[in-house]
mmCIF file of C-alpha atoms in Angstrom:
data_model
loop_
_atom_site.group_PDB
_atom_site.id
_atom_site.type_symbol
_atom_site.label_atom_id
_atom_site.label_comp_id
_atom_site.label_asym_id
_atom_site.label_seq_id
_atom_site.Cartn_x
_atom_site.Cartn_y
_atom_site.Cartn_z
ATOM 1 C CA LYS A 26 -12.130 37.201 -11.844
ATOM 2 C CA GLN A 27 -8.553 38.434 -11.533
ATOM 3 C CA TRP A 28 -7.662 41.759 -13.150
ATOM 4 C CA TYR A 29 -4.494 43.750 -13.405
ATOM 5 C CA GLN A 30 -3.412 47.208 -14.586
ATOM 6 C CA ARG A 31 -0.296 47.686 -16.705
ATOM 7 C CA ARG A 32 1.414 50.873 -17.943
ATOM 8 C CA VAL A 33 3.260 50.243 -21.195
ATOM 9 C CA ALA A 34 4.932 52.147 -24.006
ATOM 10 C CA ILE A 35 3.490 51.584 -27.491
ATOM 11 C CA THR A 36 3.213 53.103 -30.945
ATOM 12 C CA ALA A 37 -0.128 54.127 -32.349
ATOM 13 C CA GLY A 38 0.319 51.699 -35.185
ATOM 14 C CA ASN A 39 0.527 48.829 -32.731
ATOM 15 C CA LEU A 40 -2.548 49.728 -30.705
ATOM 16 C CA ARG A 41 -4.438 46.901 -32.380
ATOM 17 C CA MET A 42 -2.278 44.364 -30.493
ATOM 18 C CA PHE A 43 -4.096 45.256 -27.303
ATOM 19 C CA GLY A 44 -7.404 44.009 -28.572
ATOM 20 C CA LYS A 45 -7.025 40.940 -26.412
ATOM 21 C CA TYR A 46 -7.430 43.072 -23.293
ATOM 22 C CA SER A 47 -10.880 43.960 -22.088
ATOM 23 C CA LYS A 48 -10.454 47.694 -22.611
ATOM 24 C CA VAL A 49 -7.969 50.529 -22.933
ATOM 25 C CA VAL A 50 -8.573 52.815 -19.986
ATOM 26 C CA TYR A 51 -6.420 55.670 -21.114
ATOM 27 C CA GLY A 52 -4.013 56.262 -23.950
ATOM 28 C CA THR A 53 -2.229 58.852 -25.980
ATOM 29 C CA ALA A 54 -1.129 58.289 -29.513
ATOM 30 C CA ALA A 55 -1.069 61.220 -31.888
ATOM 31 C CA ALA A 56 0.088 59.737 -35.143
ATOM 32 C CA ALA A 57 1.510 56.516 -36.497
ATOM 33 C CA GLY A 58 5.024 55.973 -35.279
ATOM 34 C CA THR A 59 4.802 58.299 -32.278
ATOM 35 C CA LEU A 60 5.408 56.945 -28.807
ATOM 36 C CA GLY A 61 2.432 56.845 -26.510
ATOM 37 C CA LEU A 62 1.576 55.567 -23.062
ATOM 38 C CA VAL A 63 -1.417 53.441 -22.307
ATOM 39 C CA TYR A 64 -2.837 51.921 -19.192
ATOM 40 C CA LEU A 65 -4.228 48.470 -19.776
ATOM 41 C CA VAL A 66 -6.664 46.545 -17.700
ATOM 42 C CA GLY A 67 -6.784 42.885 -18.557
ATOM 43 C CA ARG A 68 -7.624 39.467 -17.261
ATOM 44 C CA ASP A 69 -4.739 37.732 -15.407
ATOM 45 C CA THR A 70 -4.138 34.533 -17.358
ATOM 46 C CA SER A 71 -1.389 33.182 -15.113
ATOM 47 C CA PRO A 72 -2.314 29.814 -13.538
ATOM 48 C CA PRO A 73 -3.855 29.990 -10.069
ATOM 49 C CA VAL A 74 -1.673 29.047 -7.125
ATOM 50 C CA LYS A 75 -2.062 25.384 -6.260
ATOM 51 C CA PRO A 76 -3.759 24.579 -2.942
ATOM 52 C CA PHE A 77 -1.300 24.240 -0.069
ATOM 53 C CA PRO A 78 -0.692 20.511 0.481
ATOM 54 C CA ASP A 79 -1.592 18.520 3.579
ATOM 55 C CA ILE A 80 1.868 17.371 4.696
ATOM 56 C CA LYS A 81 1.365 14.158 6.685
ATOM 57 C CA SER A 82 4.949 14.053 7.986
ATOM 58 C CA LYS A 83 4.299 16.880 10.433
ATOM 59 C CA HIS A 84 7.757 16.784 11.999
ATOM 60 C CA SER A 85 9.704 16.467 8.749
ATOM 61 C CA LEU A 86 12.089 19.022 7.321
ATOM 62 C CA VAL A 87 9.569 19.527 4.519
ATOM 63 C CA ALA A 88 6.880 20.518 7.017
ATOM 64 C CA LYS A 89 9.271 23.031 8.535
ATOM 65 C CA HIS A 90 10.624 24.583 5.357
ATOM 66 C CA VAL A 91 7.691 24.418 2.908
ATOM 67 C CA THR A 92 5.721 27.378 4.252
ATOM 68 C CA LEU A 93 2.599 28.889 2.699
ATOM 69 C CA ASP A 94 4.556 31.913 1.518
ATOM 70 C CA LYS A 95 7.198 29.777 -0.176
ATOM 71 C CA TRP A 96 4.538 27.520 -1.664
ATOM 72 C CA ASN A 97 2.733 30.464 -3.230
ATOM 73 C CA LYS A 98 5.978 31.611 -4.829
ATOM 74 C CA LEU A 99 7.173 28.222 -6.085
ATOM 75 C CA SER A 100 4.215 25.908 -6.662
ATOM 76 C CA ASN A 101 3.678 26.843 -10.322
ATOM 77 C CA ILE A 102 7.328 26.599 -11.366
ATOM 78 C CA LYS A 103 8.379 23.793 -13.708
ATOM 79 C CA THR A 104 12.072 23.049 -14.141
ATOM 80 C CA GLU A 105 13.624 23.320 -17.577
ATOM 81 C CA THR A 106 15.350 19.923 -17.762
ATOM 82 C CA SER A 107 12.438 17.665 -16.836
ATOM 83 C CA GLY A 108 9.421 19.846 -16.046
ATOM 84 C CA PHE A 109 9.612 18.944 -12.348
ATOM 85 C CA THR A 110 7.453 20.702 -9.758
ATOM 86 C CA LEU A 111 7.605 21.318 -6.034
ATOM 87 C CA ASP A 112 4.568 19.136 -5.325
ATOM 88 C CA GLN A 113 6.367 16.232 -7.033
ATOM 89 C CA ALA A 114 9.462 16.956 -4.953
ATOM 90 C CA ILE A 115 7.644 16.684 -1.622
ATOM 91 C CA ALA A 116 5.357 13.759 -2.531
ATOM 92 C CA CYS A 117 6.800 11.450 0.153
ATOM 93 C CA ALA A 118 6.224 13.930 2.980
ATOM 94 C CA VAL A 119 2.673 14.505 1.730
ATOM 95 C CA GLN A 120 1.775 10.810 1.362
ATOM 96 C CA PHE A 121 3.536 9.320 4.406
ATOM 97 C CA ASP A 122 3.729 10.320 8.074
ATOM 98 C CA ASN A 123 7.193 8.916 8.865
ATOM 99 C CA GLN A 124 9.564 11.056 6.797
ATOM 100 C CA HIS A 125 12.501 12.908 8.327
ATOM 101 C CA CYS A 126 13.603 14.770 5.217
ATOM 102 C CA GLY A 127 10.799 14.036 2.733
ATOM 103 C CA ILE A 128 12.003 15.768 -0.430
ATOM 104 C CA TYR A 129 13.731 14.793 -3.688
ATOM 105 C CA ALA A 130 15.100 16.773 -6.623
ATOM 106 C CA GLY A 131 13.908 15.919 -10.116
ATOM 107 C CA ASP A 132 16.953 17.455 -11.796
ATOM 108 C CA ALA A 133 19.815 19.810 -11.029
ATOM 109 C CA ASP A 134 17.474 22.731 -11.817
ATOM 110 C CA SER A 135 15.330 21.775 -8.821
ATOM 111 C CA TYR A 136 18.035 22.833 -6.377
ATOM 112 C CA LYS A 137 18.077 26.313 -7.973
ATOM 113 C CA ASP A 138 14.419 26.820 -8.870
ATOM 114 C CA PHE A 139 13.247 25.678 -5.429
ATOM 115 C CA ALA A 140 16.228 27.065 -3.515
ATOM 116 C CA LEU A 141 13.937 28.835 -1.034
ATOM 117 C CA VAL A 142 13.081 25.358 0.269
ATOM 118 C CA PHE A 143 16.172 23.319 -0.546
ATOM 119 C CA ASP A 144 18.863 25.675 0.773
ATOM 120 C CA PRO A 145 17.729 25.997 4.407
ATOM 121 C CA LEU A 146 16.653 22.338 4.476
ATOM 122 C CA ILE A 147 20.055 21.132 3.262
ATOM 123 C CA GLN A 148 21.895 23.426 5.640
ATOM 124 C CA GLU A 149 19.901 22.152 8.603
ATOM 125 C CA TYR A 150 20.223 18.465 7.694
ATOM 126 C CA HIS A 151 23.973 18.566 7.016
ATOM 127 C CA GLY A 152 24.842 21.165 9.644
ATOM 128 C CA ILE A 153 26.542 23.546 7.212
ATOM 129 C CA GLY A 154 26.367 27.308 6.784
ATOM 130 C CA PRO A 155 25.057 29.251 3.784
ATOM 131 C CA ASP A 156 28.609 29.999 2.636
ATOM 132 C CA ALA A 157 29.893 26.411 2.837
ATOM 133 C CA THR A 158 31.751 24.860 -0.101
ATOM 134 C CA HIS A 159 32.419 21.232 -0.971
ATOM 135 C CA THR A 160 35.894 19.705 -1.145
ATOM 136 C CA SER A 161 36.506 16.313 -2.769
ATOM 137 C CA ASP A 162 39.544 14.182 -1.920
ATOM 138 C CA MET A 163 39.951 10.608 -3.207
ATOM 139 C CA ASP A 164 43.666 10.253 -2.339
ATOM 140 C CA VAL A 165 43.935 6.769 -0.803
ATOM 141 C CA SER A 166 47.463 7.477 0.450
ATOM 142 C CA LYS A 167 45.964 9.778 3.087
ATOM 143 C CA ILE A 168 44.070 6.927 4.775
ATOM 144 C CA ARG A 169 45.673 6.008 8.105
ATOM 145 C CA GLY A 170 45.553 2.359 9.168
ATOM 146 C CA THR A 171 42.763 -0.065 8.391
ATOM 147 C CA ILE A 172 40.193 -2.253 10.130
ATOM 148 C CA ASN A 173 41.643 -4.311 12.984
ATOM 149 C CA PRO A 174 42.415 -7.769 11.470
ATOM 150 C CA ALA A 175 40.907 -9.372 14.596
ATOM 151 C CA ALA A 176 37.533 -7.693 14.021
ATOM 152 C CA PRO A 177 34.885 -10.122 12.655
ATOM 153 C CA VAL A 178 34.299 -8.177 9.421
ATOM 154 C CA HIS A 179 32.529 -10.110 6.680
ATOM 155 C CA SER A 180 32.826 -7.592 3.861
ATOM 156 C CA THR A 181 33.599 -3.991 2.935
ATOM 157 C CA ARG A 182 31.579 -1.864 0.531
ATOM 158 C CA ILE A 183 32.006 1.762 -0.543
ATOM 159 C CA ARG A 184 29.618 3.444 -2.958
ATOM 160 C CA VAL A 185 29.028 6.877 -4.400
ATOM 161 C CA GLY A 186 26.291 8.349 -6.553
ATOM 162 C CA ARG A 187 27.106 10.218 -9.740
ATOM 163 C CA SER A 188 24.888 12.056 -12.219
ATOM 164 C CA PHE A 189 25.564 13.564 -15.634
ATOM 165 C CA ASN A 190 24.545 16.931 -17.021
ATOM 166 C CA GLY A 191 21.749 17.153 -19.541
ATOM 167 C CA PHE A 192 19.525 14.509 -17.948
ATOM 168 C CA GLY A 193 16.929 14.644 -15.187
ATOM 169 C CA LEU A 194 17.571 12.915 -11.873
ATOM 170 C CA SER A 195 15.551 9.770 -11.184
ATOM 171 C CA PRO A 196 12.380 11.426 -9.763
ATOM 172 C CA GLY A 197 12.046 13.686 -12.804
ATOM 173 C CA ILE A 198 13.940 12.053 -15.655
ATOM 174 C CA THR A 199 11.793 11.516 -18.734
ATOM 175 C CA ARG A 200 11.472 8.107 -20.370
ATOM 176 C CA GLU A 201 13.418 9.336 -23.399
ATOM 177 C CA GLN A 202 16.209 10.748 -21.217
ATOM 178 C CA ARG A 203 16.415 7.520 -19.209
ATOM 179 C CA LEU A 204 16.783 5.360 -22.303
ATOM 180 C CA GLU A 205 19.337 7.699 -23.845
ATOM 181 C CA LEU A 206 21.353 7.699 -20.625
ATOM 182 C CA GLU A 207 21.213 3.914 -20.344
ATOM 183 C CA GLY A 208 22.544 3.525 -23.885
ATOM 184 C CA LEU A 209 25.320 6.025 -23.237
ATOM 185 C CA LEU A 210 26.333 4.330 -19.987
ATOM 186 C CA LYS A 211 26.212 0.815 -21.451
ATOM 187 C CA ASN A 212 28.698 1.739 -24.170
ATOM 188 C CA ALA A 213 30.905 3.764 -21.823
ATOM 189 C CA LEU A 214 31.020 1.060 -19.147
ATOM 190 C CA GLU A 215 31.741 -1.767 -21.552
ATOM 191 C CA ALA A 216 34.722 0.247 -22.824
ATOM 192 C CA LEU A 217 36.434 -0.047 -19.408
ATOM 193 C CA ASP A 218 39.490 -2.293 -19.253
ATOM 194 C CA GLY A 219 41.768 -4.064 -16.788
ATOM 195 C CA GLU A 220 40.348 -4.915 -13.373
ATOM 196 C CA LEU A 221 37.230 -2.833 -14.144
ATOM 197 C CA SER A 222 36.399 -4.679 -17.368
ATOM 198 C CA GLY A 223 32.993 -6.364 -17.398
ATOM 199 C CA ASN A 224 29.511 -6.448 -18.889
ATOM 200 C CA TYR A 225 26.239 -4.539 -18.636
ATOM 201 C CA PHE A 226 23.051 -6.452 -17.829
ATOM 202 C CA PRO A 227 19.727 -4.647 -18.428
ATOM 203 C CA LEU A 228 16.887 -5.460 -16.045
ATOM 204 C CA LEU A 229 14.437 -5.594 -18.915
ATOM 205 C CA GLY A 230 14.545 -9.159 -20.194
ATOM 206 C CA MET A 231 16.939 -10.395 -17.505
ATOM 207 C CA ASP A 232 16.563 -14.105 -16.684
ATOM 208 C CA GLU A 233 14.727 -14.372 -13.362
ATOM 209 C CA ALA A 234 17.212 -16.864 -11.896
ATOM 210 C CA VAL A 235 20.096 -14.520 -12.726
ATOM 211 C CA ARG A 236 18.250 -11.540 -11.272
ATOM 212 C CA GLN A 237 17.393 -13.322 -8.034
ATOM 213 C CA GLN A 238 20.970 -14.532 -7.571
ATOM 214 C CA LEU A 239 22.282 -10.978 -7.982
ATOM 215 C CA VAL A 240 19.754 -9.802 -5.398
ATOM 216 C CA ASP A 241 20.619 -12.617 -2.970
ATOM 217 C CA ASP A 242 24.308 -11.750 -3.291
ATOM 218 C CA HIS A 243 23.507 -8.100 -2.405
ATOM 219 C CA PHE A 244 24.670 -6.944 -5.834
ATOM 220 C CA LEU A 245 21.398 -5.786 -7.391
ATOM 221 C CA PHE A 246 18.705 -3.325 -6.380
ATOM 222 C CA VAL A 247 15.019 -4.300 -6.342
ATOM 223 C CA SER A 248 11.681 -2.583 -6.936
ATOM 224 C CA GLY A 249 8.907 -1.971 -4.445
ATOM 225 C CA ASP A 250 10.313 0.712 -2.134
ATOM 226 C CA ARG A 251 7.298 2.894 -1.384
ATOM 227 C CA ASN A 252 9.378 6.063 -1.050
ATOM 228 C CA LEU A 253 10.944 5.579 -4.464
ATOM 229 C CA ILE A 254 7.539 4.802 -5.966
ATOM 230 C CA ALA A 255 5.922 7.899 -4.439
ATOM 231 C CA ALA A 256 8.819 10.054 -5.602
ATOM 232 C CA GLY A 257 8.383 8.849 -9.186
ATOM 233 C CA MET A 258 11.587 6.821 -9.394
ATOM 234 C CA GLU A 259 9.994 3.557 -10.513
ATOM 235 C CA ARG A 260 8.142 4.922 -13.531
ATOM 236 C CA ASP A 261 8.457 2.632 -16.592
ATOM 237 C CA TRP A 262 10.065 -0.082 -14.423
ATOM 238 C CA PRO A 263 12.243 -2.017 -15.285
ATOM 239 C CA GLU A 264 12.950 -0.333 -18.622
ATOM 240 C CA GLY A 265 16.135 1.719 -18.767
ATOM 241 C CA ARG A 266 17.667 0.165 -15.633
ATOM 242 C CA GLY A 267 20.514 -2.283 -15.270
ATOM 243 C CA ILE A 268 23.723 -3.327 -13.581
ATOM 244 C CA TYR A 269 27.317 -3.442 -14.740
ATOM 245 C CA HIS A 270 29.918 -5.552 -12.958
ATOM 246 C CA ASN A 271 33.423 -6.812 -13.531
ATOM 247 C CA LYS A 272 34.354 -10.486 -13.615
ATOM 248 C CA ASP A 273 34.990 -10.750 -9.859
ATOM 249 C CA LYS A 274 31.958 -8.623 -8.946
ATOM 250 C CA THR A 275 34.168 -6.293 -6.950
ATOM 251 C CA PHE A 276 33.273 -3.285 -9.111
ATOM 252 C CA LEU A 277 29.624 -2.564 -9.925
ATOM 253 C CA VAL A 278 27.574 0.267 -11.382
ATOM 254 C CA TRP A 279 23.821 0.530 -10.874
ATOM 255 C CA VAL A 280 22.115 2.425 -13.693
ATOM 256 C CA ASN A 281 18.968 4.538 -13.184
ATOM 257 C CA GLU A 282 17.946 3.447 -9.720
ATOM 258 C CA GLU A 283 17.664 6.214 -7.063
ATOM 259 C CA ASP A 284 20.485 8.027 -8.826
ATOM 260 C CA GLN A 285 21.573 7.999 -12.455
ATOM 261 C CA THR A 286 24.502 5.851 -11.341
ATOM 262 C CA ARG A 287 25.662 4.221 -8.146
ATOM 263 C CA ILE A 288 29.335 3.308 -8.464
ATOM 264 C CA ILE A 289 30.295 0.553 -6.019
ATOM 265 C CA SER A 290 33.511 -1.133 -4.907
ATOM 266 C CA MET A 291 33.207 -4.148 -2.612
ATOM 267 C CA GLN A 292 34.922 -7.333 -1.513
ATOM 268 C CA LYS A 293 35.130 -9.864 1.288
ATOM 269 C CA GLY A 294 37.122 -8.955 4.383
ATOM 270 C CA GLY A 295 38.160 -5.618 5.837
ATOM 271 C CA ASP A 296 40.791 -4.207 3.461
ATOM 272 C CA VAL A 297 39.238 -0.754 3.220
ATOM 273 C CA LYS A 298 42.202 0.789 1.408
ATOM 274 C CA GLU A 299 41.971 -1.695 -1.445
ATOM 275 C CA VAL A 300 38.231 -1.136 -1.790
ATOM 276 C CA PHE A 301 38.648 2.652 -1.701
ATOM 277 C CA SER A 302 41.491 2.575 -4.221
ATOM 278 C CA ARG A 303 39.409 0.545 -6.684
ATOM 279 C CA LEU A 304 36.490 2.926 -6.218
ATOM 280 C CA ALA A 305 38.651 5.977 -6.933
ATOM 281 C CA SER A 306 39.998 4.375 -10.109
ATOM 282 C CA GLY A 307 36.508 3.320 -11.152
ATOM 283 C CA ILE A 308 34.956 6.770 -10.686
ATOM 284 C CA GLU A 309 37.716 8.360 -12.736
ATOM 285 C CA ALA A 310 37.427 5.740 -15.483
ATOM 286 C CA VAL A 311 33.636 5.995 -15.731
ATOM 287 C CA GLY A 312 33.727 9.784 -15.873
ATOM 288 C CA LYS A 313 36.401 9.775 -18.581
ATOM 289 C CA SER A 314 34.666 7.124 -20.672
ATOM 290 C CA VAL A 315 31.335 8.974 -20.650
ATOM 291 C CA LYS A 316 32.971 12.316 -21.420
ATOM 292 C CA ASP A 317 35.029 10.859 -24.282
ATOM 293 C CA ALA A 318 31.873 9.346 -25.799
ATOM 294 C CA SER A 319 29.421 12.201 -25.309
ATOM 295 C CA GLY A 320 31.022 15.273 -23.774
ATOM 296 C CA LYS A 321 28.784 14.812 -20.708
ATOM 297 C CA GLU A 322 30.387 15.394 -17.319
ATOM 298 C CA PHE A 323 29.508 14.669 -13.707
ATOM 299 C CA LEU A 324 27.040 17.145 -12.216
ATOM 300 C CA ILE A 325 28.866 18.988 -9.436
ATOM 301 C CA ASP A 326 28.049 22.178 -7.548
ATOM 302 C CA PRO A 327 30.668 24.298 -5.733
ATOM 303 C CA LYS A 328 28.501 24.431 -2.601
ATOM 304 C CA TYR A 329 26.707 21.078 -2.607
ATOM 305 C CA GLY A 330 29.219 18.832 -4.342
ATOM 306 C CA TYR A 331 28.007 15.954 -6.499
ATOM 307 C CA MET A 332 24.331 16.196 -7.415
ATOM 308 C CA HIS A 333 21.940 13.486 -6.182
ATOM 309 C CA SER A 334 18.183 13.083 -6.189
ATOM 310 C CA CYS A 335 18.075 12.968 -2.385
ATOM 311 C CA PRO A 336 19.583 16.023 -0.647
ATOM 312 C CA THR A 337 20.848 13.799 2.167
ATOM 313 C CA ASN A 338 23.368 12.366 -0.327
ATOM 314 C CA LEU A 339 24.735 15.679 -1.565
ATOM 315 C CA GLY A 340 28.462 16.302 -1.275
ATOM 316 C CA THR A 341 30.451 13.115 -1.569
ATOM 317 C CA GLY A 342 27.427 10.876 -2.047
ATOM 318 C CA MET A 343 29.623 8.348 -0.299
ATOM 319 C CA ARG A 344 28.622 5.533 1.984
ATOM 320 C CA ALA A 345 31.592 3.513 3.260
ATOM 321 C CA SER A 346 30.483 0.456 5.218
ATOM 322 C CA VAL A 347 31.427 -2.923 6.620
ATOM 323 C CA HIS A 348 29.334 -5.897 7.712
ATOM 324 C CA VAL A 349 30.656 -6.755 11.154
ATOM 325 C CA ASP A 350 29.560 -9.012 14.026
ATOM 326 C CA LEU A 351 28.868 -7.146 17.272
ATOM 327 C CA PRO A 352 27.426 -9.723 19.708
ATOM 328 C CA GLY A 353 28.195 -7.625 22.769
ATOM 329 C CA TRP A 354 26.386 -4.575 21.445
ATOM 330 C CA THR A 355 23.510 -6.818 20.340
ATOM 331 C CA LYS A 356 23.130 -8.007 23.932
ATOM 332 C CA GLU A 357 22.984 -4.366 25.066
ATOM 333 C CA GLY A 358 20.060 -3.702 22.729
ATOM 334 C CA PRO A 359 19.703 -1.722 19.481
ATOM 335 C CA GLY A 360 19.105 1.610 21.185
ATOM 336 C CA LYS A 361 22.508 1.507 22.868
ATOM 337 C CA LEU A 362 24.355 0.785 19.617
ATOM 338 C CA GLU A 363 22.504 3.534 17.776
ATOM 339 C CA ALA A 364 23.382 6.052 20.480
ATOM 340 C CA ARG A 365 27.048 5.047 20.442
ATOM 341 C CA CYS A 366 27.207 5.222 16.651
ATOM 342 C CA GLU A 367 25.726 8.713 16.783
ATOM 343 C CA GLN A 368 28.622 9.780 19.023
ATOM 344 C CA LEU A 369 31.085 8.313 16.517
ATOM 345 C CA ASN A 370 29.362 9.908 13.484
ATOM 346 C CA LEU A 371 28.377 6.436 12.265
ATOM 347 C CA GLN A 372 25.117 4.866 11.156
ATOM 348 C CA PRO A 373 24.122 1.283 12.045
ATOM 349 C CA ARG A 374 21.776 -0.704 9.814
ATOM 350 C CA GLY A 375 20.692 -4.269 9.360
ATOM 351 C CA THR A 376 22.451 -6.220 6.641
ATOM 352 C CA ARG A 377 19.290 -6.136 4.526
ATOM 353 C CA GLY A 378 19.520 -2.402 3.979
ATOM 354 C CA GLU A 379 18.028 0.794 5.317
ATOM 355 C CA SER A 380 14.480 -0.526 5.606
ATOM 356 C CA GLY A 381 15.243 -4.224 5.959
ATOM 357 C CA GLY A 382 15.445 -4.363 9.737
ATOM 358 C CA GLN A 383 18.023 -6.066 11.920
ATOM 359 C CA THR A 384 18.459 -9.788 12.473
ATOM 360 C CA GLY A 385 21.232 -11.622 14.303
ATOM 361 C CA ILE A 386 24.494 -10.061 15.437
ATOM 362 C CA THR A 387 25.759 -8.737 12.108
ATOM 363 C CA TYR A 388 25.437 -5.014 11.422
ATOM 364 C CA ASP A 389 26.104 -2.725 8.498
ATOM 365 C CA ILE A 390 28.154 0.140 9.955
ATOM 366 C CA SER A 391 28.814 3.204 7.798
ATOM 367 C CA ASN A 392 29.699 6.881 7.923
ATOM 368 C CA LYS A 393 26.771 9.137 8.794
ATOM 369 C CA HIS A 394 27.750 12.310 6.940
ATOM 370 C CA ARG A 395 27.967 13.018 3.202
ATOM 371 C CA LEU A 396 28.347 16.806 2.870
ATOM 372 C CA GLY A 397 30.846 18.999 4.708
ATOM 373 C CA TYR A 398 33.579 16.343 4.684
ATOM 374 C CA SER A 399 35.871 14.899 2.024
ATOM 375 C CA GLU A 400 35.782 11.264 0.924
ATOM 376 C CA VAL A 401 39.061 10.562 2.730
ATOM 377 C CA GLU A 402 37.685 12.012 5.967
ATOM 378 C CA LEU A 403 34.530 9.888 5.779
ATOM 379 C CA VAL A 404 36.404 6.652 5.101
ATOM 380 C CA GLN A 405 38.767 7.448 7.970
ATOM 381 C CA CYS A 406 35.786 8.088 10.237
ATOM 382 C CA MET A 407 34.349 4.683 9.380
ATOM 383 C CA ILE A 408 37.651 2.859 9.972
ATOM 384 C CA ASP A 409 38.309 4.528 13.329
ATOM 385 C CA GLY A 410 34.706 4.100 14.462
ATOM 386 C CA VAL A 411 34.469 0.409 13.595
ATOM 387 C CA ASN A 412 37.749 -0.281 15.393
ATOM 388 C CA ARG A 413 36.393 1.473 18.475
ATOM 389 C CA LEU A 414 33.105 -0.445 18.357
ATOM 390 C CA PHE A 415 34.986 -3.745 18.044
ATOM 391 C CA LEU A 416 37.125 -3.101 21.135
ATOM 392 C CA GLU A 417 34.072 -1.981 23.098
ATOM 393 C CA ASP A 418 32.204 -5.074 21.939
ATOM 394 C CA LEU A 419 34.858 -7.296 23.503
ATOM 395 C CA VAL A 420 34.321 -5.523 26.829
ATOM 396 C CA LEU A 421 30.552 -5.966 26.519
ATOM 397 C CA GLN A 422 30.909 -9.669 25.696
ATOM 398 C CA LYS A 423 32.880 -10.116 28.900
ATOM 399 C CA LYS A 424 30.259 -8.112 30.814
ATOM 400 C CA HIS A 425 27.536 -10.494 29.610
ATOM 401 C CA ASN A 426 29.662 -13.622 30.195
ATOM 402 C CA MET A 427 29.698 -14.422 26.479
ATOM 403 C CA PHE A 428 33.224 -15.874 26.609
#
């Protein structure tokens, strides 16, 4: 049994309200309407603290920053927007033993309600201080140069995540919120004109041949990622999800995948400026169309920039990448390329995505950082880094007698 003692001010006429407590230990109340003081002893009806979880990812940021003391303070909190809890947020780190970060936000409230965990974790991951602020810059005229025309670049893709106020983020969004958001986005997107004009295709009821072709062309997301499932992002699948694209499929918007929206600009070849320019126009157009229709605006925080479900994407939420052949680096081995990319603030992946592995000589090379840099700075980093890798690859090809 848990008991507590409380000293409160009452009137004698209201003494009957304390009947729910076990007993009145001491009180003074002379006549109706006079102020008295009572000491109450009652049963503590607050919910018991949840048991501290067994975090399987022992070396994750969750394991470091979710301490027993913090857990006892936060474990019973439910966020206002979607009723999200800390145990839902850290589900991946609890279920799996291979997480580096291991936490997701269920709504914008999560970053405030669970700030004791999120703040130091975000600062450590992104290498920023507690007083850092985010600066956005989408001015394409500030980009210097482009990818070397001689570099064997297959395609260029730049994406950002964007979320809107009033709705949960994917791990916490309710079914009703998801459907409302999908309807809002469908109408707003199909109101776009010019180069951005296109159609919205919901996953629910989509012809399987059409769906598979979009997947094969690297245009559409798929289900089955165990992290997204554990984090609650595939609830009610595929309802409420879809893809919008223009006629040429150079401008796409994913709806209700890992983020409320993923806005994507892509095309064949290495003209990064053109891809970035289209993205900037598209972000502005989508934001305006949604606001005109509903009054909803992008979720943005002065410190952490644009809100995303995964704290690793906070800030710009931008990933600027190219698919490029690097046969010389392939001959050196994957460890060497990863180490070199780390020095250049880049991230190498296979062309099948983050968890798809690497095959052949073609790599997806992108900026590593999201927060603490502007969009222009990250695109510039990718351009300069890819050009450096290409020139070094030529030297490595000669070293291995590849030409």
